[in-house]
Amino acid sequence: MDKQVWFVTGASKGLGLSLVKKLLAGGYRVAATSRNVDELQNAVGVRTERFLPLAVKLTEEESVAAAITKTIAHFGSLDVVVNNAGYGLLGALEELSDADARQNFDVNVFGSINVIRKALPQMREQRSGHILNIASIGGFTGAFPGFGIYCATKFAVHGFSESLAEEVRPFGIHVTVVSPGYFRTNFLEDSSLNVPVNAIDAYQNVRESQKIHQESYNGNQPGDPDKAAALMIEVAGMPEPPVHLFLGQDAYELAEAKIRAVQKDMASMQVSATSTGFSETLFS
């Protein structure tokens, strides 16, 4: 497993940085991306032939393609892709502009799809590989006031990951969508969490959610990113890895609450909702 080649986006901070450090310490070969390659190199703090830092703009296909090409040329293969890059966006739907929403989708969704599109030819040729798409528990339950657009991007990651898993299964390629809960990274800091420019005072529940996340949760998240990174490496080594990986006790509790809520709604409407087909008419 120490010969695996990993490609990790958004690696200069947070979970991505923890993962890259853990991989390099374990003898893996790693290509990692950030918008600023010097910042990435300094954050990782290791210079070795097993580490290839790359400056990439994920929203530009040409930039992504060049990074994948350099990775394969440098290491000779591409075994595990981790789509980790992304950022949080906080604000009620009414508060956020069209540009705010589209930019969040461009990075969190289409940036990952760009990487997948460019990585798959090599993986299909190898008839092996593993793609880990970092979503969020907010991609499974949207019950977070002020995080509607962000949750929508992560729901999208869940959706395309599930379809992708079926599409690439015949080629021996695995896909796992990773849904972390609250991990102690810089995700809730100003560098990773955008807030609305024109806040609407009427949305008191959104302001309260914003205050709690920025002042109470930030720095006190229960999840250890190093332990999350270790588990992701373990999952990538499994012969039959899970399609869904929830990380953290809080993620499990929120997912279970969502499942119970859906089951309750389904049960309450089952008789009426399953009676909406065409009635059979019998002719004598």
GROMACS .gro file of C-alpha atoms in nm:
model
  284
    1MET     CA    1   0.000   0.000   0.000
    2ASP     CA    2   0.299   0.236   0.044
    3LYS     CA    3   0.328   0.251  -0.334
    4GLN     CA    4  -0.018   0.398  -0.382
    5VAL     CA    5  -0.031   0.734  -0.557
    6TRP     CA    6  -0.276   0.981  -0.400
    7PHE     CA    7  -0.408   1.304  -0.549
    8VAL     CA    8  -0.554   1.535  -0.283
    9THR     CA    9  -0.719   1.871  -0.352
   10GLY     CA   10  -0.750   2.155  -0.103
   11ALA     CA   11  -0.444   2.030   0.082
   12SER     CA   12  -0.301   2.346   0.238
   13LYS     CA   13  -0.527   2.337   0.543
   14GLY     CA   14  -0.794   2.145   0.730
   15LEU     CA   15  -0.869   1.781   0.666
   16GLY     CA   16  -0.673   1.785   0.340
   17LEU     CA   17  -0.355   1.894   0.516
   18SER     CA   18  -0.398   1.633   0.789
   19LEU     CA   19  -0.445   1.367   0.523
   20VAL     CA   20  -0.138   1.468   0.321
   21LYS     CA   21   0.084   1.471   0.631
   22LYS     CA   22  -0.046   1.132   0.741
   23LEU     CA   23   0.009   0.984   0.393
   24LEU     CA   24   0.365   1.111   0.364
   25ALA     CA   25   0.448   0.987   0.713
   26GLY     CA   26   0.318   0.646   0.603
   27GLY     CA   27   0.536   0.625   0.294
   28TYR     CA   28   0.272   0.698   0.032
   29ARG     CA   29   0.333   0.904  -0.281
   30VAL     CA   30   0.123   1.218  -0.284
   31ALA     CA   31   0.031   1.489  -0.532
   32ALA     CA   32  -0.151   1.769  -0.355
   33THR     CA   33  -0.314   2.085  -0.480
   34SER     CA   34  -0.382   2.435  -0.356
   35ARG     CA   35  -0.431   2.773  -0.519
   36ASN     CA   36  -0.091   2.879  -0.380
   37VAL     CA   37   0.187   2.622  -0.413
   38ASP     CA   38   0.426   2.802  -0.175
   39GLU     CA   39   0.159   2.811   0.095
   40LEU     CA   40   0.099   2.440   0.038
   41GLN     CA   41   0.469   2.351   0.055
   42ASN     CA   42   0.514   2.550   0.375
   43ALA     CA   43   0.206   2.396   0.536
   44VAL     CA   44   0.316   2.040   0.460
   45GLY     CA   45   0.675   2.116   0.562
   46VAL     CA   46   0.825   1.817   0.381
   47ARG     CA   47   1.041   1.811   0.068
   48THR     CA   48   1.073   1.470  -0.089
   49GLU     CA   49   1.034   1.300  -0.426
   50ARG     CA   50   0.723   1.136  -0.282
   51PHE     CA   51   0.549   1.475  -0.255
   52LEU     CA   52   0.438   1.675  -0.558
   53PRO     CA   53   0.283   2.012  -0.466
   54LEU     CA   54   0.073   2.165  -0.743
   55ALA     CA   55  -0.091   2.503  -0.793
   56VAL     CA   56  -0.434   2.432  -0.942
   57LYS     CA   57  -0.749   2.627  -1.015
   58LEU     CA   58  -1.014   2.359  -0.988
   59THR     CA   59  -1.277   2.557  -1.176
   60GLU     CA   60  -1.059   2.557  -1.489
   61GLU     CA   61  -1.044   2.226  -1.673
   62GLU     CA   62  -0.707   2.305  -1.833
   63SER     CA   63  -0.549   2.362  -1.492
   64VAL     CA   64  -0.692   2.038  -1.357
   65ALA     CA   65  -0.585   1.841  -1.664
   66ALA     CA   66  -0.229   1.974  -1.636
   67ALA     CA   67  -0.212   1.869  -1.269
   68ILE     CA   68  -0.333   1.516  -1.342
   69THR     CA   69  -0.085   1.485  -1.631
   70LYS     CA   70   0.203   1.601  -1.408
   71THR     CA   71   0.102   1.355  -1.137
   72ILE     CA   72   0.099   1.057  -1.372
   73ALA     CA   73   0.426   1.167  -1.536
   74HIS     CA   74   0.595   1.205  -1.195
   75PHE     CA   75   0.465   0.891  -1.025
   76GLY     CA   76   0.359   0.665  -1.313
   77SER     CA   77   0.005   0.596  -1.191
   78LEU     CA   78  -0.293   0.741  -1.008
   79ASP     CA   79  -0.456   0.524  -0.744
   80VAL     CA   80  -0.661   0.739  -0.505
   81VAL     CA   81  -0.824   1.076  -0.573
   82VAL     CA   82  -0.955   1.282  -0.281
   83ASN     CA   83  -1.181   1.572  -0.374
   84ASN     CA   84  -1.142   1.773  -0.056
   85ALA     CA   85  -1.131   2.134  -0.180
   86GLY     CA   86  -1.430   2.348  -0.095
   87TYR     CA   87  -1.554   2.623   0.131
   88GLY     CA   88  -1.852   2.702   0.350
   89LEU     CA   89  -2.120   2.957   0.269
   90LEU     CA   90  -2.348   3.088   0.541
   91GLY     CA   91  -2.660   3.292   0.473
   92ALA     CA   92  -3.034   3.258   0.420
   93LEU     CA   93  -3.132   3.186   0.061
   94GLU     CA   94  -3.286   3.532   0.032
   95GLU     CA   95  -2.966   3.696   0.154
   96LEU     CA   96  -2.727   3.531  -0.089
   97SER     CA   97  -2.682   3.658  -0.443
   98ASP     CA   98  -2.694   3.447  -0.756
   99ALA     CA   99  -2.317   3.496  -0.786
  100ASP     CA  100  -2.266   3.375  -0.425
  101ALA     CA  101  -2.460   3.057  -0.490
  102ARG     CA  102  -2.304   2.982  -0.828
  103GLN     CA  103  -1.951   3.033  -0.698
  104ASN     CA  104  -2.013   2.787  -0.415
  105PHE     CA  105  -2.139   2.529  -0.666
  106ASP     CA  106  -1.848   2.602  -0.902
  107VAL     CA  107  -1.591   2.513  -0.636
  108ASN     CA  108  -1.768   2.252  -0.421
  109VAL     CA  109  -1.938   2.062  -0.705
  110PHE     CA  110  -1.801   2.139  -1.050
  111GLY     CA  111  -1.441   2.160  -0.926
  112SER     CA  112  -1.467   1.802  -0.802
  113ILE     CA  113  -1.633   1.688  -1.123
  114ASN     CA  114  -1.350   1.844  -1.323
  115VAL     CA  115  -1.098   1.638  -1.125
  116ILE     CA  116  -1.300   1.319  -1.169
  117ARG     CA  117  -1.340   1.376  -1.541
  118LYS     CA  118  -0.964   1.416  -1.589
  119ALA     CA  119  -0.861   1.133  -1.354
  120LEU     CA  120  -1.091   0.861  -1.484
  121PRO     CA  121  -0.913   0.784  -1.816
  122GLN     CA  122  -0.603   0.673  -1.621
  123MET     CA  123  -0.807   0.475  -1.370
  124ARG     CA  124  -1.012   0.306  -1.642
  125GLU     CA  125  -0.694   0.209  -1.823
  126GLN     CA  126  -0.553   0.064  -1.500
  127ARG     CA  127  -0.890  -0.093  -1.420
  128SER     CA  128  -0.839   0.016  -1.061
  129GLY     CA  129  -0.863   0.319  -0.839
  130HIS     CA  130  -1.060   0.483  -0.562
  131ILE     CA  131  -1.228   0.824  -0.558
  132LEU     CA  132  -1.316   0.978  -0.221
  133ASN     CA  133  -1.544   1.279  -0.246
  134ILE     CA  134  -1.555   1.488   0.073
  135ALA     CA  135  -1.913   1.598   0.128
  136SER     CA  136  -2.051   1.677   0.475
  137ILE     CA  137  -2.321   1.564   0.711
  138GLY     CA  138  -2.481   1.879   0.567
  139GLY     CA  139  -2.502   1.686   0.241
  140PHE     CA  140  -2.730   1.429   0.405
  141THR     CA  141  -2.943   1.653   0.625
  142GLY     CA  142  -3.013   2.017   0.550
  143ALA     CA  143  -3.150   2.107   0.894
  144PHE     CA  144  -2.905   2.394   0.944
  145PRO     CA  145  -3.055   2.746   0.914
  146GLY     CA  146  -2.833   2.961   0.696
  147PHE     CA  147  -2.650   2.677   0.526
  148GLY     CA  148  -2.899   2.607   0.246
  149ILE     CA  149  -2.668   2.671  -0.050
  150TYR     CA  150  -2.372   2.498   0.113
  151CYS     CA  151  -2.592   2.199   0.197
  152ALA     CA  152  -2.720   2.196  -0.161
  153THR     CA  153  -2.363   2.168  -0.291
  154LYS     CA  154  -2.291   1.879  -0.059
  155PHE     CA  155  -2.621   1.706  -0.141
  156ALA     CA  156  -2.502   1.729  -0.503
  157VAL     CA  157  -2.176   1.559  -0.406
  158HIS     CA  158  -2.375   1.276  -0.249
  159GLY     CA  159  -2.589   1.242  -0.559
  160PHE     CA  160  -2.317   1.232  -0.822
  161SER     CA  161  -2.099   1.008  -0.604
  162GLU     CA  162  -2.372   0.744  -0.579
  163SER     CA  163  -2.426   0.748  -0.956
  164LEU     CA  164  -2.051   0.751  -1.023
  165ALA     CA  165  -2.005   0.447  -0.800
  166GLU     CA  166  -2.236   0.249  -1.028
  167GLU     CA  167  -2.087   0.389  -1.349
  168VAL     CA  168  -1.727   0.294  -1.270
  169ARG     CA  169  -1.788  -0.032  -1.085
  170PRO     CA  170  -1.728  -0.241  -1.402
  171PHE     CA  171  -1.377  -0.092  -1.428
  172GLY     CA  172  -1.274  -0.198  -1.078
  173ILE     CA  173  -1.291   0.161  -0.951
  174HIS     CA  174  -1.441   0.238  -0.610
  175VAL     CA  175  -1.618   0.556  -0.498
  176THR     CA  176  -1.675   0.669  -0.140
  177VAL     CA  177  -1.864   0.981  -0.038
  178VAL     CA  178  -1.728   1.103   0.295
  179SER     CA  179  -1.962   1.293   0.528
  180PRO     CA  180  -1.780   1.448   0.822
  181GLY     CA  181  -1.954   1.607   1.116
  182TYR     CA  182  -1.783   1.889   1.306
  183PHE     CA  183  -1.403   1.844   1.294
  184ARG     CA  184  -1.153   2.082   1.452
  185THR     CA  185  -1.022   2.249   1.140
  186ASN     CA  186  -1.035   2.609   1.017
  187PHE     CA  187  -1.362   2.548   0.829
  188LEU     CA  188  -1.554   2.794   1.051
  189GLU     CA  189  -1.289   3.064   1.028
  190ASP     CA  190  -1.312   3.363   0.795
  191SER     CA  191  -1.068   3.203   0.547
  192SER     CA  192  -1.306   2.913   0.480
  193LEU     CA  193  -1.655   3.040   0.564
  194ASN     CA  194  -1.819   3.316   0.360
  195VAL     CA  195  -2.105   3.516   0.512
  196PRO     CA  196  -2.365   3.740   0.342
  197VAL     CA  197  -2.269   4.096   0.253
  198ASN     CA  198  -2.626   4.219   0.292
  199ALA     CA  199  -2.768   4.040   0.595
  200ILE     CA  200  -3.144   4.066   0.655
  201ASP     CA  201  -3.224   4.132   1.021
  202ALA     CA  202  -3.555   3.947   1.000
  203TYR     CA  203  -3.371   3.614   0.982
  204GLN     CA  204  -3.295   3.588   1.351
  205ASN     CA  205  -3.262   3.210   1.336
  206VAL     CA  206  -2.990   3.246   1.071
  207ARG     CA  207  -2.805   3.512   1.274
  208GLU     CA  208  -2.821   3.285   1.579
  209SER     CA  209  -2.688   2.992   1.375
  210GLN     CA  210  -2.408   3.213   1.242
  211LYS     CA  211  -2.316   3.328   1.593
  212ILE     CA  212  -2.315   2.975   1.733
  213HIS     CA  213  -2.098   2.840   1.453
  214GLN     CA  214  -1.846   3.123   1.455
  215GLU     CA  215  -1.824   3.186   1.830
  216SER     CA  216  -1.918   2.861   2.004
  217TYR     CA  217  -1.841   2.574   1.766
  218ASN     CA  218  -1.525   2.719   1.611
  219GLY     CA  219  -1.224   2.573   1.789
  220ASN     CA  220  -1.440   2.338   1.995
  221GLN     CA  221  -1.543   2.086   1.731
  222PRO     CA  222  -1.531   1.730   1.868
  223GLY     CA  223  -1.374   1.564   1.564
  224ASP     CA  224  -0.999   1.498   1.536
  225PRO     CA  225  -0.890   1.553   1.171
  226ASP     CA  226  -0.584   1.328   1.214
  227LYS     CA  227  -0.806   1.037   1.317
  228ALA     CA  228  -1.036   1.111   1.024
  229ALA     CA  229  -0.738   1.105   0.788
  230ALA     CA  230  -0.620   0.772   0.930
  231LEU     CA  231  -0.963   0.617   0.876
  232MET     CA  232  -0.980   0.744   0.518
  233ILE     CA  233  -0.645   0.580   0.445
  234GLU     CA  234  -0.775   0.258   0.599
  235VAL     CA  235  -1.091   0.271   0.387
  236ALA     CA  236  -0.886   0.327   0.070
  237GLY     CA  237  -0.704   0.001   0.145
  238MET     CA  238  -1.021  -0.207   0.175
  239PRO     CA  239  -1.100  -0.452  -0.106
  240GLU     CA  240  -1.470  -0.360  -0.077
  241PRO     CA  241  -1.488  -0.009   0.069
  242PRO     CA  242  -1.819   0.153   0.165
  243VAL     CA  243  -1.991   0.396  -0.070
  244HIS     CA  244  -2.101   0.605   0.230
  245LEU     CA  245  -1.860   0.698   0.509
  246PHE     CA  246  -1.999   0.911   0.792
  247LEU     CA  247  -1.727   1.055   1.017
  248GLY     CA  248  -1.788   1.143   1.381
  249GLN     CA  249  -2.042   1.056   1.648
  250ASP     CA  250  -2.229   1.376   1.567
  251ALA     CA  251  -2.253   1.279   1.200
  252TYR     CA  252  -2.401   0.942   1.293
  253GLU     CA  253  -2.655   1.099   1.528
  254LEU     CA  254  -2.764   1.358   1.270
  255ALA     CA  255  -2.788   1.096   0.995
  256GLU     CA  256  -2.997   0.867   1.212
  257ALA     CA  257  -3.228   1.157   1.304
  258LYS     CA  258  -3.276   1.237   0.935
  259ILE     CA  259  -3.355   0.874   0.854
  260ARG     CA  260  -3.612   0.859   1.135
  261ALA     CA  261  -3.774   1.183   1.018
  262VAL     CA  262  -3.802   1.057   0.659
  263GLN     CA  263  -3.945   0.725   0.773
  264LYS     CA  264  -4.201   0.909   0.987
  265ASP     CA  265  -4.312   1.128   0.696
  266MET     CA  266  -4.330   0.829   0.464
  267ALA     CA  267  -4.540   0.628   0.710
  268SER     CA  268  -4.780   0.917   0.768
  269MET     CA  269  -4.856   0.951   0.396
  270GLN     CA  270  -4.798   0.597   0.273
  271VAL     CA  271  -5.160   0.499   0.203
  272SER     CA  272  -5.240   0.816   0.009
  273ALA     CA  273  -4.901   0.852  -0.157
  274THR     CA  274  -4.893   0.496  -0.288
  275SER     CA  275  -5.246   0.530  -0.428
  276THR     CA  276  -5.148   0.782  -0.693
  277GLY     CA  277  -5.109   0.539  -0.983
  278PHE     CA  278  -5.355   0.486  -1.266
  279SER     CA  279  -5.654   0.277  -1.167
  280GLU     CA  280  -5.694  -0.040  -1.367
  281THR     CA  281  -6.015  -0.048  -1.568
  282LEU     CA  282  -6.150  -0.389  -1.650
  283PHE     CA  283  -6.356  -0.430  -1.969
  284SER     CA  284  -6.588  -0.720  -2.020
   0.00000   0.00000   0.00000
